[in-house]
Coordinates of C-alpha atoms in Angstrom, one line a residue:
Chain A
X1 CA 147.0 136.0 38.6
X2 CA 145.1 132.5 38.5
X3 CA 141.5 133.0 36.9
X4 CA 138.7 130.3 36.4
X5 CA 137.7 127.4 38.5
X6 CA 139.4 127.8 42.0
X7 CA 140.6 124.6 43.4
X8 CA 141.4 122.8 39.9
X9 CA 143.5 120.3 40.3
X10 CA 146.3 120.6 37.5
X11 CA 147.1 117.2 37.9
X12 CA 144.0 115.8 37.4
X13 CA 144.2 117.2 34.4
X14 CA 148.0 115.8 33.4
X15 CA 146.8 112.6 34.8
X16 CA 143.2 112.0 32.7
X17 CA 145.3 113.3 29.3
X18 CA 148.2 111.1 30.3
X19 CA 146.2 107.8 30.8
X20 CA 145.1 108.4 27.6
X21 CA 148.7 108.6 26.1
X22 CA 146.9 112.3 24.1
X23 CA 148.9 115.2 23.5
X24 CA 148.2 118.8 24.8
X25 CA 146.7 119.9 21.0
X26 CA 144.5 116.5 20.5
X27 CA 143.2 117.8 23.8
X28 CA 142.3 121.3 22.7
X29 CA 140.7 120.3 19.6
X30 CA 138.4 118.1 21.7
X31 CA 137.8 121.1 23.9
X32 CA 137.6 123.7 21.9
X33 CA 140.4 125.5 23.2
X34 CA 143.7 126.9 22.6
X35 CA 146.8 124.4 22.9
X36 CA 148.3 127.3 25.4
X37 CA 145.7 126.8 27.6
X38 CA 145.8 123.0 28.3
X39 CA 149.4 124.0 29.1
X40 CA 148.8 126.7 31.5
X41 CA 146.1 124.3 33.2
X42 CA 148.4 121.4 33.7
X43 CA 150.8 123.6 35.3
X44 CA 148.8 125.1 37.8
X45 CA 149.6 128.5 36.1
X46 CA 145.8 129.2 35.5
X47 CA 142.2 127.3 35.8
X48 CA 139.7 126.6 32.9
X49 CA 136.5 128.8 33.0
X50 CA 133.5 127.1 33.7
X51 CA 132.4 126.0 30.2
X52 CA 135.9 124.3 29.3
X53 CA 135.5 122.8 33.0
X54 CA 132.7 121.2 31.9
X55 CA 133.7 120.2 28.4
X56 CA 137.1 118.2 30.5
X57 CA 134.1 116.2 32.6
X58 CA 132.5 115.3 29.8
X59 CA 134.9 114.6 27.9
X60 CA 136.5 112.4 30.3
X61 CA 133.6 111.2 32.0
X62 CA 134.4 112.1 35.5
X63 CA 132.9 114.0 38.2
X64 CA 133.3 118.2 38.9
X65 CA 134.5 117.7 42.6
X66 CA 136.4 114.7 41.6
X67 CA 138.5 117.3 39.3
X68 CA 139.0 119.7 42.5
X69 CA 139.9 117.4 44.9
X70 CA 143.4 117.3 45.4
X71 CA 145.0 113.7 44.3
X72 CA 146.2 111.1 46.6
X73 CA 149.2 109.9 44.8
X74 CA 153.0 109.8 46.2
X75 CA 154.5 110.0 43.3
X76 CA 156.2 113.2 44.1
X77 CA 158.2 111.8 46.8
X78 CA 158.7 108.1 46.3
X79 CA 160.1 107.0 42.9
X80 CA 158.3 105.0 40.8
X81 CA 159.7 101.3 39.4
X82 CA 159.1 100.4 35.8
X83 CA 159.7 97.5 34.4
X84 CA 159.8 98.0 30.8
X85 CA 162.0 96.7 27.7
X86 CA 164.2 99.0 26.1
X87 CA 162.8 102.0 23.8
X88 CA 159.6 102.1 25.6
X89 CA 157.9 105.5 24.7
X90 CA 158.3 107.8 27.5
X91 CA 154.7 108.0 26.9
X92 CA 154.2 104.1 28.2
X93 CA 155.6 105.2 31.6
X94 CA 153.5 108.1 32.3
X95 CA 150.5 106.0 31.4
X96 CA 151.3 103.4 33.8
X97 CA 152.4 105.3 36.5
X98 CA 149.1 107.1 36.1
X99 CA 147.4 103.7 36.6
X100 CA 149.3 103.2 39.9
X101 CA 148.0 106.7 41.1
X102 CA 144.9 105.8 40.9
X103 CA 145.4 102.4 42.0
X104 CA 146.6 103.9 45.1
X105 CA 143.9 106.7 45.6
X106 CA 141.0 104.0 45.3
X107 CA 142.7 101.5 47.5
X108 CA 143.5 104.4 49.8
X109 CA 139.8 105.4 49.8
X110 CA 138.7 101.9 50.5
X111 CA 140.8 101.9 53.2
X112 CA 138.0 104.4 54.8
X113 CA 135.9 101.4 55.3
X114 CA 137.9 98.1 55.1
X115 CA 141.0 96.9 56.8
X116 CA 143.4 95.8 54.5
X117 CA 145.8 92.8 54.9
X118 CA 148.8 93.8 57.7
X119 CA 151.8 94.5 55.5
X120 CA 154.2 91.7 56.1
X121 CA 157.3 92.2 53.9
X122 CA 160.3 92.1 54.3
X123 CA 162.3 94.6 53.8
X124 CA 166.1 95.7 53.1
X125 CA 167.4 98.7 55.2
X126 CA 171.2 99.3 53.9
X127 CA 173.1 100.4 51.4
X128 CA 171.6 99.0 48.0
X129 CA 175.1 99.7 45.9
X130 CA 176.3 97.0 48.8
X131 CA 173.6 94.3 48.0
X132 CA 175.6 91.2 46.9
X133 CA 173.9 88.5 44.9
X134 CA 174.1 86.4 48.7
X135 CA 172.4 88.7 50.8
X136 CA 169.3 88.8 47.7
X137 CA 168.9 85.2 47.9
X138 CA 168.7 85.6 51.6
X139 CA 166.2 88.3 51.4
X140 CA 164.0 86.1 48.8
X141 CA 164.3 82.8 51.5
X142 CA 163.3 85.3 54.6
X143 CA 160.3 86.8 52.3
X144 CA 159.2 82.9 51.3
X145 CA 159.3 81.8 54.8
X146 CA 157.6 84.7 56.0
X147 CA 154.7 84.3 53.4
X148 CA 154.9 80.2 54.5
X149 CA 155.3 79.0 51.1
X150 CA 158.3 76.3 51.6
X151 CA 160.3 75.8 48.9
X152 CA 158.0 74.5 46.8
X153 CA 156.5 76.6 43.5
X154 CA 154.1 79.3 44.2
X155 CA 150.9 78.4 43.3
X156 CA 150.2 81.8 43.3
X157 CA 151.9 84.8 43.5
X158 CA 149.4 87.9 43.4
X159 CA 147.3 86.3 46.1
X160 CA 150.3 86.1 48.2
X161 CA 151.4 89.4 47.8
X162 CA 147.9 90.5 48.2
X163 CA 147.7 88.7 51.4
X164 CA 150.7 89.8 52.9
X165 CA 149.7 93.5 52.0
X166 CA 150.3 94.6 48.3
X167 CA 148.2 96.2 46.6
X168 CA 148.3 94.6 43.3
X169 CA 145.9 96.0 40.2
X170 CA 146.8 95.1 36.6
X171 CA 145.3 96.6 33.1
X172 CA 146.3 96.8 29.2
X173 CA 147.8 100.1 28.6
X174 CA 148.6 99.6 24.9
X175 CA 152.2 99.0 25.2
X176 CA 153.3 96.1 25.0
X177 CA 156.7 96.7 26.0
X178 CA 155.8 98.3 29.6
X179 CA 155.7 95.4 32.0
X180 CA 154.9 96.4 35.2
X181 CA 155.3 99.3 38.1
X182 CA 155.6 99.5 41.6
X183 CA 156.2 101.5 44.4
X184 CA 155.9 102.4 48.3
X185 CA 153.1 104.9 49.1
X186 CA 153.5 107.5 51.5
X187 CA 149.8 107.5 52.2
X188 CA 149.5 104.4 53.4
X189 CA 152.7 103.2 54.0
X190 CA 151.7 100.3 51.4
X191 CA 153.1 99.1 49.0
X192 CA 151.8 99.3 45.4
X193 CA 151.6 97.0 42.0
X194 CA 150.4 97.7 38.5
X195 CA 150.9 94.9 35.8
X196 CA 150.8 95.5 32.6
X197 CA 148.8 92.8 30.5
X198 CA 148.9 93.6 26.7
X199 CA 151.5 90.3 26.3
X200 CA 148.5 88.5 28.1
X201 CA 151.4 86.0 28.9
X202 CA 151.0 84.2 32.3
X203 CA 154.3 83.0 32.7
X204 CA 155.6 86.7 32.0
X205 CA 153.1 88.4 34.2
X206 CA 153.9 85.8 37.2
X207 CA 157.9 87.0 36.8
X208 CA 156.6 91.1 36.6
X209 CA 155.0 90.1 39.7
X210 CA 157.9 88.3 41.4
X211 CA 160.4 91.2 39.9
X212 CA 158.2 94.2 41.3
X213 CA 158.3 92.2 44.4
X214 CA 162.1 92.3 44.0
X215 CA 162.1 96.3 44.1
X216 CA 159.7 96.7 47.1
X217 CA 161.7 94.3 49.2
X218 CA 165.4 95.5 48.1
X219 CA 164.5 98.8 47.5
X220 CA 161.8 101.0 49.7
X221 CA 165.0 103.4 50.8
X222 CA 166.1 104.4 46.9
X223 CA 165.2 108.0 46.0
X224 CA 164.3 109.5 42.7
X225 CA 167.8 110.5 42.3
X226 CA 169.3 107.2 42.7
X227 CA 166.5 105.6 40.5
X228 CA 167.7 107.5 37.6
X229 CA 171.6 107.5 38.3
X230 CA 171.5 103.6 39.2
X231 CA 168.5 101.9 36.5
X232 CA 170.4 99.2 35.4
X233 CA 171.8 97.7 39.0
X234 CA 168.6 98.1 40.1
X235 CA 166.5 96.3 37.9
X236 CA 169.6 93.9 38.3
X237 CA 169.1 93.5 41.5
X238 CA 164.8 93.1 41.3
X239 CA 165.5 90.7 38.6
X240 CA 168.1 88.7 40.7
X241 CA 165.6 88.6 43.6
X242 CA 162.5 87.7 41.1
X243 CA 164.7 84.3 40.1
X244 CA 165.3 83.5 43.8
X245 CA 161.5 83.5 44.7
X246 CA 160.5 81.8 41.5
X247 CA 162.8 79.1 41.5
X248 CA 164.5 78.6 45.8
X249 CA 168.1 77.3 44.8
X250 CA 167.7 74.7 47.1
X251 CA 164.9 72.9 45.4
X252 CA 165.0 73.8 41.8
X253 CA 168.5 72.8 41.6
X254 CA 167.4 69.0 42.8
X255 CA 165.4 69.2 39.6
X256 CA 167.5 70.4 37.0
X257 CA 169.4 66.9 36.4
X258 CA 169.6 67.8 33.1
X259 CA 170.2 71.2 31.6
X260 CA 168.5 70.5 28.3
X261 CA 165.6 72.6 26.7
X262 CA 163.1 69.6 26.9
X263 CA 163.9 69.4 30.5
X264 CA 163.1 72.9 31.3
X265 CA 159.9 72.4 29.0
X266 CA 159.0 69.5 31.4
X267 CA 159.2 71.6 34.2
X268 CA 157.7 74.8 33.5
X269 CA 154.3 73.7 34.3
X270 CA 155.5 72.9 37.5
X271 CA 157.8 75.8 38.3
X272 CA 155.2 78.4 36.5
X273 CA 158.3 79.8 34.9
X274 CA 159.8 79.7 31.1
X275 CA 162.9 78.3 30.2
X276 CA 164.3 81.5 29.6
X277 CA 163.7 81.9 33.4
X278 CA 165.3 79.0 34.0
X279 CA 167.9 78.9 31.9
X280 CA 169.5 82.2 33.6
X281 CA 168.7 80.6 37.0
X282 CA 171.2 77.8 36.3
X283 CA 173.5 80.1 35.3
X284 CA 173.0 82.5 38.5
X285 CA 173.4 79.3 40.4
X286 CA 176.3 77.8 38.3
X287 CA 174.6 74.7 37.9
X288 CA 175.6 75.4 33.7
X289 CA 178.9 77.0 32.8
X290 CA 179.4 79.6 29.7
X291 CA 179.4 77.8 27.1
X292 CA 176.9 75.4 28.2
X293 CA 174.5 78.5 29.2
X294 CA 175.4 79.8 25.5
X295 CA 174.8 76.6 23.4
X296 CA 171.1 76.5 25.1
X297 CA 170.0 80.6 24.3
X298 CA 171.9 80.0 20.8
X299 CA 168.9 76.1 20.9
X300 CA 166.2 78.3 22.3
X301 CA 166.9 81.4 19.8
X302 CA 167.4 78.6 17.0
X303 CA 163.8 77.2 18.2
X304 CA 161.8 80.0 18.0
X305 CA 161.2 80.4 21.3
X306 CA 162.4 83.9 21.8
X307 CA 158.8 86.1 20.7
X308 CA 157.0 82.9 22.0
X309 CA 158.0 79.7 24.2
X310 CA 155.9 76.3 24.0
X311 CA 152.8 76.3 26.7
X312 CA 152.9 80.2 27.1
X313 CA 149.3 79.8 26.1
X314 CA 148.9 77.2 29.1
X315 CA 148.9 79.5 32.3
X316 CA 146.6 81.8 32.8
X317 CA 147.8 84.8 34.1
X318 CA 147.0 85.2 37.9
X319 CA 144.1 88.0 38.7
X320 CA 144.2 90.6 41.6
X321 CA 141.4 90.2 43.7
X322 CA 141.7 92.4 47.0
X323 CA 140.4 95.8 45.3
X324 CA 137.6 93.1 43.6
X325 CA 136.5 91.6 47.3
X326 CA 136.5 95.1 48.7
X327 CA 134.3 97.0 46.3
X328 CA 131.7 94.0 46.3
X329 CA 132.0 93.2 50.1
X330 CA 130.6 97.5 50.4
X331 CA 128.2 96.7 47.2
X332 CA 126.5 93.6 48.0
X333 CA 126.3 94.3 51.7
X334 CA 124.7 97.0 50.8
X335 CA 127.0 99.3 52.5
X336 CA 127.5 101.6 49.7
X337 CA 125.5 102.0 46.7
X338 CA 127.4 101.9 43.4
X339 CA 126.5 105.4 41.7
X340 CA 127.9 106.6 45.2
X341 CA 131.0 104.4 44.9
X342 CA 131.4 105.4 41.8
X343 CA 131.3 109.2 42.3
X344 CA 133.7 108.8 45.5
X345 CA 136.3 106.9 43.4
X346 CA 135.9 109.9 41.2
X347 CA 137.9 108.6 38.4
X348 CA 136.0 107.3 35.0
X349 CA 133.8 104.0 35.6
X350 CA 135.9 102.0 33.1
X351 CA 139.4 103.0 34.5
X352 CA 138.0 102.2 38.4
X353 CA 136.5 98.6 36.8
X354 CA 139.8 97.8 35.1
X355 CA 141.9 98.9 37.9
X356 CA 139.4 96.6 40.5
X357 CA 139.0 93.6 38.8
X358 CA 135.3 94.4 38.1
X359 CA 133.5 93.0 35.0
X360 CA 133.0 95.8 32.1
X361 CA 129.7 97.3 33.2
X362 CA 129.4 96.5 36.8
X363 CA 129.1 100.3 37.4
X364 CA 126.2 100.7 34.9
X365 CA 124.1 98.2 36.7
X366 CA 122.0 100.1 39.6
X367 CA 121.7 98.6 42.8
X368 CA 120.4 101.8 44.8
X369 CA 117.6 100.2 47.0
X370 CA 117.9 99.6 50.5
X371 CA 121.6 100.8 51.3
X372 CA 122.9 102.4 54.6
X373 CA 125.6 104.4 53.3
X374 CA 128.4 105.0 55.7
X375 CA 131.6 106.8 55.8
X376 CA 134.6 106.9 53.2
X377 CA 137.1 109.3 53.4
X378 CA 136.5 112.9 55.0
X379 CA 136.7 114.5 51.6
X380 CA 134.1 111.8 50.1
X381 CA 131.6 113.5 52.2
X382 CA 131.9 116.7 50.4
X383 CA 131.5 114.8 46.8
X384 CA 128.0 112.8 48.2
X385 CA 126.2 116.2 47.5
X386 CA 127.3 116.7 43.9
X387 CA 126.1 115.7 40.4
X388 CA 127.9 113.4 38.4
X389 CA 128.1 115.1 34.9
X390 CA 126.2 113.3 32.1
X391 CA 125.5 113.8 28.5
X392 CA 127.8 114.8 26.1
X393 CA 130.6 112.1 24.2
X394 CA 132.6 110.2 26.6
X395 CA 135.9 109.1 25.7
X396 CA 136.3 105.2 26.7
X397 CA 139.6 105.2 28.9
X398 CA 140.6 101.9 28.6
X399 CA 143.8 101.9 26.0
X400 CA 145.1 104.4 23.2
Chain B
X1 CA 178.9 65.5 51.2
X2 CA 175.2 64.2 52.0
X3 CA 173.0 65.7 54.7
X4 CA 171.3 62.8 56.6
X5 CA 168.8 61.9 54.0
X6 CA 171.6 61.0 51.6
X7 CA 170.8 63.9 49.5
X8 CA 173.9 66.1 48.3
X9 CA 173.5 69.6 50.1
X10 CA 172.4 72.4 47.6
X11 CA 175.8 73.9 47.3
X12 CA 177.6 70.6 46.3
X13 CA 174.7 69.4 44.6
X14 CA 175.2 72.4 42.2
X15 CA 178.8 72.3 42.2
X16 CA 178.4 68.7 41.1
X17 CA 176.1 69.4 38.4
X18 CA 178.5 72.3 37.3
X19 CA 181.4 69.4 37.3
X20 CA 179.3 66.8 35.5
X21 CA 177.9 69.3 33.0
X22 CA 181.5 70.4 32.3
X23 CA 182.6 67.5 31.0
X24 CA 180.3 66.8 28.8
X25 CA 182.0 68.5 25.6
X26 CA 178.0 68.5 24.1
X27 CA 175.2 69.0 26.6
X28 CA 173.4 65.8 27.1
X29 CA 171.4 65.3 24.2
X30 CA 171.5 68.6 24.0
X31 CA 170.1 69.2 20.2
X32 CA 171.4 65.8 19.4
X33 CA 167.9 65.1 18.0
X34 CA 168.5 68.0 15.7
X35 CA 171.3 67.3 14.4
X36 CA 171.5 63.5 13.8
X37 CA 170.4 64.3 10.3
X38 CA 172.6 67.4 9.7
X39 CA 176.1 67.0 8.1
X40 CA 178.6 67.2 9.9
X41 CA 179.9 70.5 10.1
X42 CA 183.4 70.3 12.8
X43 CA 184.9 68.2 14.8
X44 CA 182.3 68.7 17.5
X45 CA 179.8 67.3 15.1
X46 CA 181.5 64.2 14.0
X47 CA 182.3 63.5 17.1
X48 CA 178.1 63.9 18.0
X49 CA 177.7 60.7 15.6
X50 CA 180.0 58.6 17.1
X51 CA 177.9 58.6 20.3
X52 CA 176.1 55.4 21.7
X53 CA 173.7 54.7 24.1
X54 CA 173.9 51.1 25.9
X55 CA 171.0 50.3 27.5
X56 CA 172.1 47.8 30.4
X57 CA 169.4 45.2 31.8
X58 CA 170.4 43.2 35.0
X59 CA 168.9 39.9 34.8
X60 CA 167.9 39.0 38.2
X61 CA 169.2 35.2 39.3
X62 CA 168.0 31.9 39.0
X63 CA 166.1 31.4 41.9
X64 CA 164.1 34.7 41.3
X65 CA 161.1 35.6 39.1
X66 CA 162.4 36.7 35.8
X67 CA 159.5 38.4 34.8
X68 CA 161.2 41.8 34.8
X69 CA 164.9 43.0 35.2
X70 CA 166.3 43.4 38.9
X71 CA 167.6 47.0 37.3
X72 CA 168.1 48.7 34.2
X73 CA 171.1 51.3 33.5
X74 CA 171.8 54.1 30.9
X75 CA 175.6 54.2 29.6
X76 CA 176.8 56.6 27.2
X77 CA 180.4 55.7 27.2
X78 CA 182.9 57.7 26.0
X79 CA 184.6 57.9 22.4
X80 CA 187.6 55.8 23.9
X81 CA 185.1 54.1 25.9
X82 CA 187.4 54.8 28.8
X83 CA 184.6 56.4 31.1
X84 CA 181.0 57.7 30.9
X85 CA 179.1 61.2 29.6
X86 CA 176.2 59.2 31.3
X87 CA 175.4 56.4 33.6
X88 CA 172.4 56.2 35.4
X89 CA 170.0 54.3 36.4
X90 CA 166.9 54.2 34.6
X91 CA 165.0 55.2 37.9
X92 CA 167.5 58.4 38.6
X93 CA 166.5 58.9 35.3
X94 CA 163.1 59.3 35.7
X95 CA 163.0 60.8 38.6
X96 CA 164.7 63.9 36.9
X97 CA 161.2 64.0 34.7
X98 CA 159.1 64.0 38.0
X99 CA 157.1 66.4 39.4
X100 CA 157.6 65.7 43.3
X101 CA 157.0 68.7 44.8
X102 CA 153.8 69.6 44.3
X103 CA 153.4 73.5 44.3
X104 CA 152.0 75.1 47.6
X105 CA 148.9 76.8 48.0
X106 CA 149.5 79.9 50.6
X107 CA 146.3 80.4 52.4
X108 CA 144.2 82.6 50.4
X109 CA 144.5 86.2 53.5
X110 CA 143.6 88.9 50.2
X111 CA 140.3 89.9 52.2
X112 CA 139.0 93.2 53.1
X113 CA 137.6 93.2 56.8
X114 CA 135.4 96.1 57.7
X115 CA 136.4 98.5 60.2
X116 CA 135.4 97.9 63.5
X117 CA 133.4 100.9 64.1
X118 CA 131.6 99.7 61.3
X119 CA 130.9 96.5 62.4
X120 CA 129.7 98.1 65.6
X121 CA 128.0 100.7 63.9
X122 CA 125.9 97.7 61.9
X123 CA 125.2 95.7 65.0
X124 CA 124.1 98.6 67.5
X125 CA 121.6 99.2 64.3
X126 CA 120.9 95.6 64.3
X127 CA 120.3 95.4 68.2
X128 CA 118.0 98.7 67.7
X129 CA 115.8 97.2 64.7
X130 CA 115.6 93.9 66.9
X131 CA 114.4 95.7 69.8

């Protein structure tokens, strides 16, 4: 029989322990409990008494209600697309796909309030074993001339995935082999973007962009089951359709006159895209045979280029800004003050100011005078009455 | 085949590129600056030395200005000097280091709009303070 707090939300709990990469025992020693416990919690077998309820808020810095509201967060029944090198801890995943929960829950609580961009994407209905290379590149051209962008390079990528839609939110996670996730939310019917920016590498953060892009197009009818049975053609596949974005066969190819490394130096401020990028685009588009393709990964390797490329330092990576624009269009009209923002989001200050785009701080700063506050979500309105706990040590959320 | 520009259509233009690239037993200049002061290693190698580059300047005729040439070509002949790695025009050369297409700004849409019973909300309050 479950004893303790009714309505505790086990994964809440899995979720807050999770984004901090912690294990069940680091937890319990911060709490003052027993490592069995934390277990029970998370699965829902049993609730924390009051005082170890209490310890988790302040520990965590989050609200009581926040803890006992039930999360919005699909990730039960749409699977979730990493992008990630190989022997990533399993522990880099859960933190990121943590991210994109709550990613999802603010933008979903937003939504209350705002109207978000229409979502205007593309997407691929069939069979994705059947996608050929072809009908990718097709995909890619319909998405560009949906979004209007020619075939010229993107100036920028997030904004038009945020303008046609996507949710996009980024953060350093401490991993700096995890690259990205993405997936479709069953809330919303949105899709939804976290990037990973512990490489702090523009011209890699632009291709996690264009590659999660690749899954939500080719991909919004995959299960969970095929995600795990088919990894590899499907990260195939995102990666085939990130290329065909970046770099439109038609145009790129008029560029390339030249396969040589100092011409795809030349061009990657244009193109926004390293020569790496490049270098398997010519060979996706057999503009460079084999041993051609070989002789200039063997030059690139032999150059130094493979940890770090010439002008990766140059771009600066793209920013998110929807989240941004919609937390300061309710602040600074005065819609909604920021302590009850903050307690509606529920989640800790520096996690939502991360996830939004927000300067460090921006929650700390009061702006309570004046404000009309209107209505968020239907379960927000429960929240407006409580306290936010305070005192006691706070563990800053931002990495491990 | 050219589409009515002139230009070779995307699908030839890459299968040309694949041709030209193919023949070329070394990329073009691929690493040459790199190895011009290595020793020669193979066959491959030795043959890397032998390469020349012929810079070709057309004079233009009497009657004209000679203050420049009419048009300047870049020949890298083959070893037998029966045919060409390279021979281009020193414009078509250039033109390969361009940046024509400038990228394309998408109009910036990423922005919240408030809900309309908000925005009616705010202005029935509005009308009522005005009143």
């Amino acid at each position: 029989m479950r004893s303790g707090i009714q309505g505790f939300q086990s994964l809440r709990l899995q979720q807050l322990r999770a984004s901090l990469a912690m294990t069940q025992a680091e937890l319990a020693d911060l709490i003052q409990c027993a490592k069995g416990n934390i277990s029970k919690w998370e699965q829902g077998r049993s609730s924390p008494e009051i005082s170890s309820f209490q310890k988790i808020c302040k520990v965590f810095g989050v609200s009581e209600t926040w803890l006992l509201e039930a999360p919005i967060a699909s990730r039960e029944t749409q699977p979730s697309f990493f992008r990630a090198q190989n022997q990533t801890p399993k522990a880099s995943r859960e933190v990121a796909r943590t991210r994109l929960d709550w990613a999802e829950e603010i933008s979903y609580k937003l939504q209350e309030s705002l109207e978000f961009p229409v979502v205007n994407v593309p997407e691929h209905k069939g069979d994705f074993k059947a996608l050929t290379d072809y009908e990718i590149e097709n995909l890619a051209t319909e998405c560009r001339q949906l979004w209007k962008l020619g075939q010229s390079p993107v100036d920028n990528l997030i904004n038009a995935m945020e303008s046609n839609g996507i949710v996009v939110t980024r953060g350093s996670l401490g991993f700096a082999k995890m690259d990205g996730v993405s997936r479709w939310s069953q809330a919303d019917a949105r899709p939804y973007t976290f990037l990973c920016m512990d490489k702090a590498n523009g011209f890699r953060t632009r291709f996690d962009s264009a590659h999660e892009l690749g899954h939500i197009v080719l991909h919004k009818a995959v299960t969970d089951v095929d995600y795990q049975k088919h990894y590899h053609l499907l990260e195939k596949q995102a990666h085939r359709f990130a290329s065909a974005i970046l770099l439109p066969a038609a145009s790129f190819s008029r560029d390339v006159h030249y396969p040589t490394l100092e011409t795809f130096l030349i061009l990657k401020p244009k193109w926004k895209a390293s020569a790496a990028a490049m270098i398997r685009r010519c060979q996706d588009l057999e503009i460079i045979g084999e041993d051609t393709a070989l002789r200039l990964w063997k030059a690139r390797s032999a150059r130094g280029w493979v940890q770090r490329e010439p002008l990766d330092e140059t771009l600066v990576p793209e920013e998110p800004k929807l989240l941004e624009r919609s937390v300061k269009m309710l602040v600074e009209n005065k819609i909604l003050a920021k302590n009850t923002l903050r307690q509606v989001l529920g989640m800790p200050a520096s996690i939502i100011e991360e996830l939004c785009n927000l300067p460090k701080g921006y929650f700390e700063q009061d702006n309570t005078g004046n404000v009309i506050e209107l209505r968020l979500r239907s379960s927000a309105q429960q929240r407006s009455n409580s306290q936010h706990s305070s005192g006691g040590q706070v563990i800053p959320l931002a990495r491990k | 085949m050219r589409d009515y520009n002139g230009v070779l259509l995307p699908t030839l233009l890459r299968a040309y590129n694949r041709a030209k690239n193919a023949r070329y037993n070394i990329g073009i200049c691929e690493q040459l600056a790199l190895q011009l002061d290595a020793k020669p290693t193979s066959e491959k190698t030795k043959n890397f030395e032998k390469l020349n580059l012929i810079v070709v300047a057309q004079a233009p005729s009497p009657e004209q200005q000679q203050d420049r040439p009419v048009h300047i070509q870049i020949l890298v002949p083959h070893e037998s000097n029966k045919g060409y790695h390279l021979r281009i025009g020193i414009d078509e050369l250039l033109a390969g280091f361009a940046t024509a297409q400038p990228s394309v700004e998408a109009e910036d849409q990423a922005w919240p709009k408030l809900r309309k019973q908000m925005r009616q909300a705010e202005s029935d309050e509005s009308n009522e303070q005005n009143d």
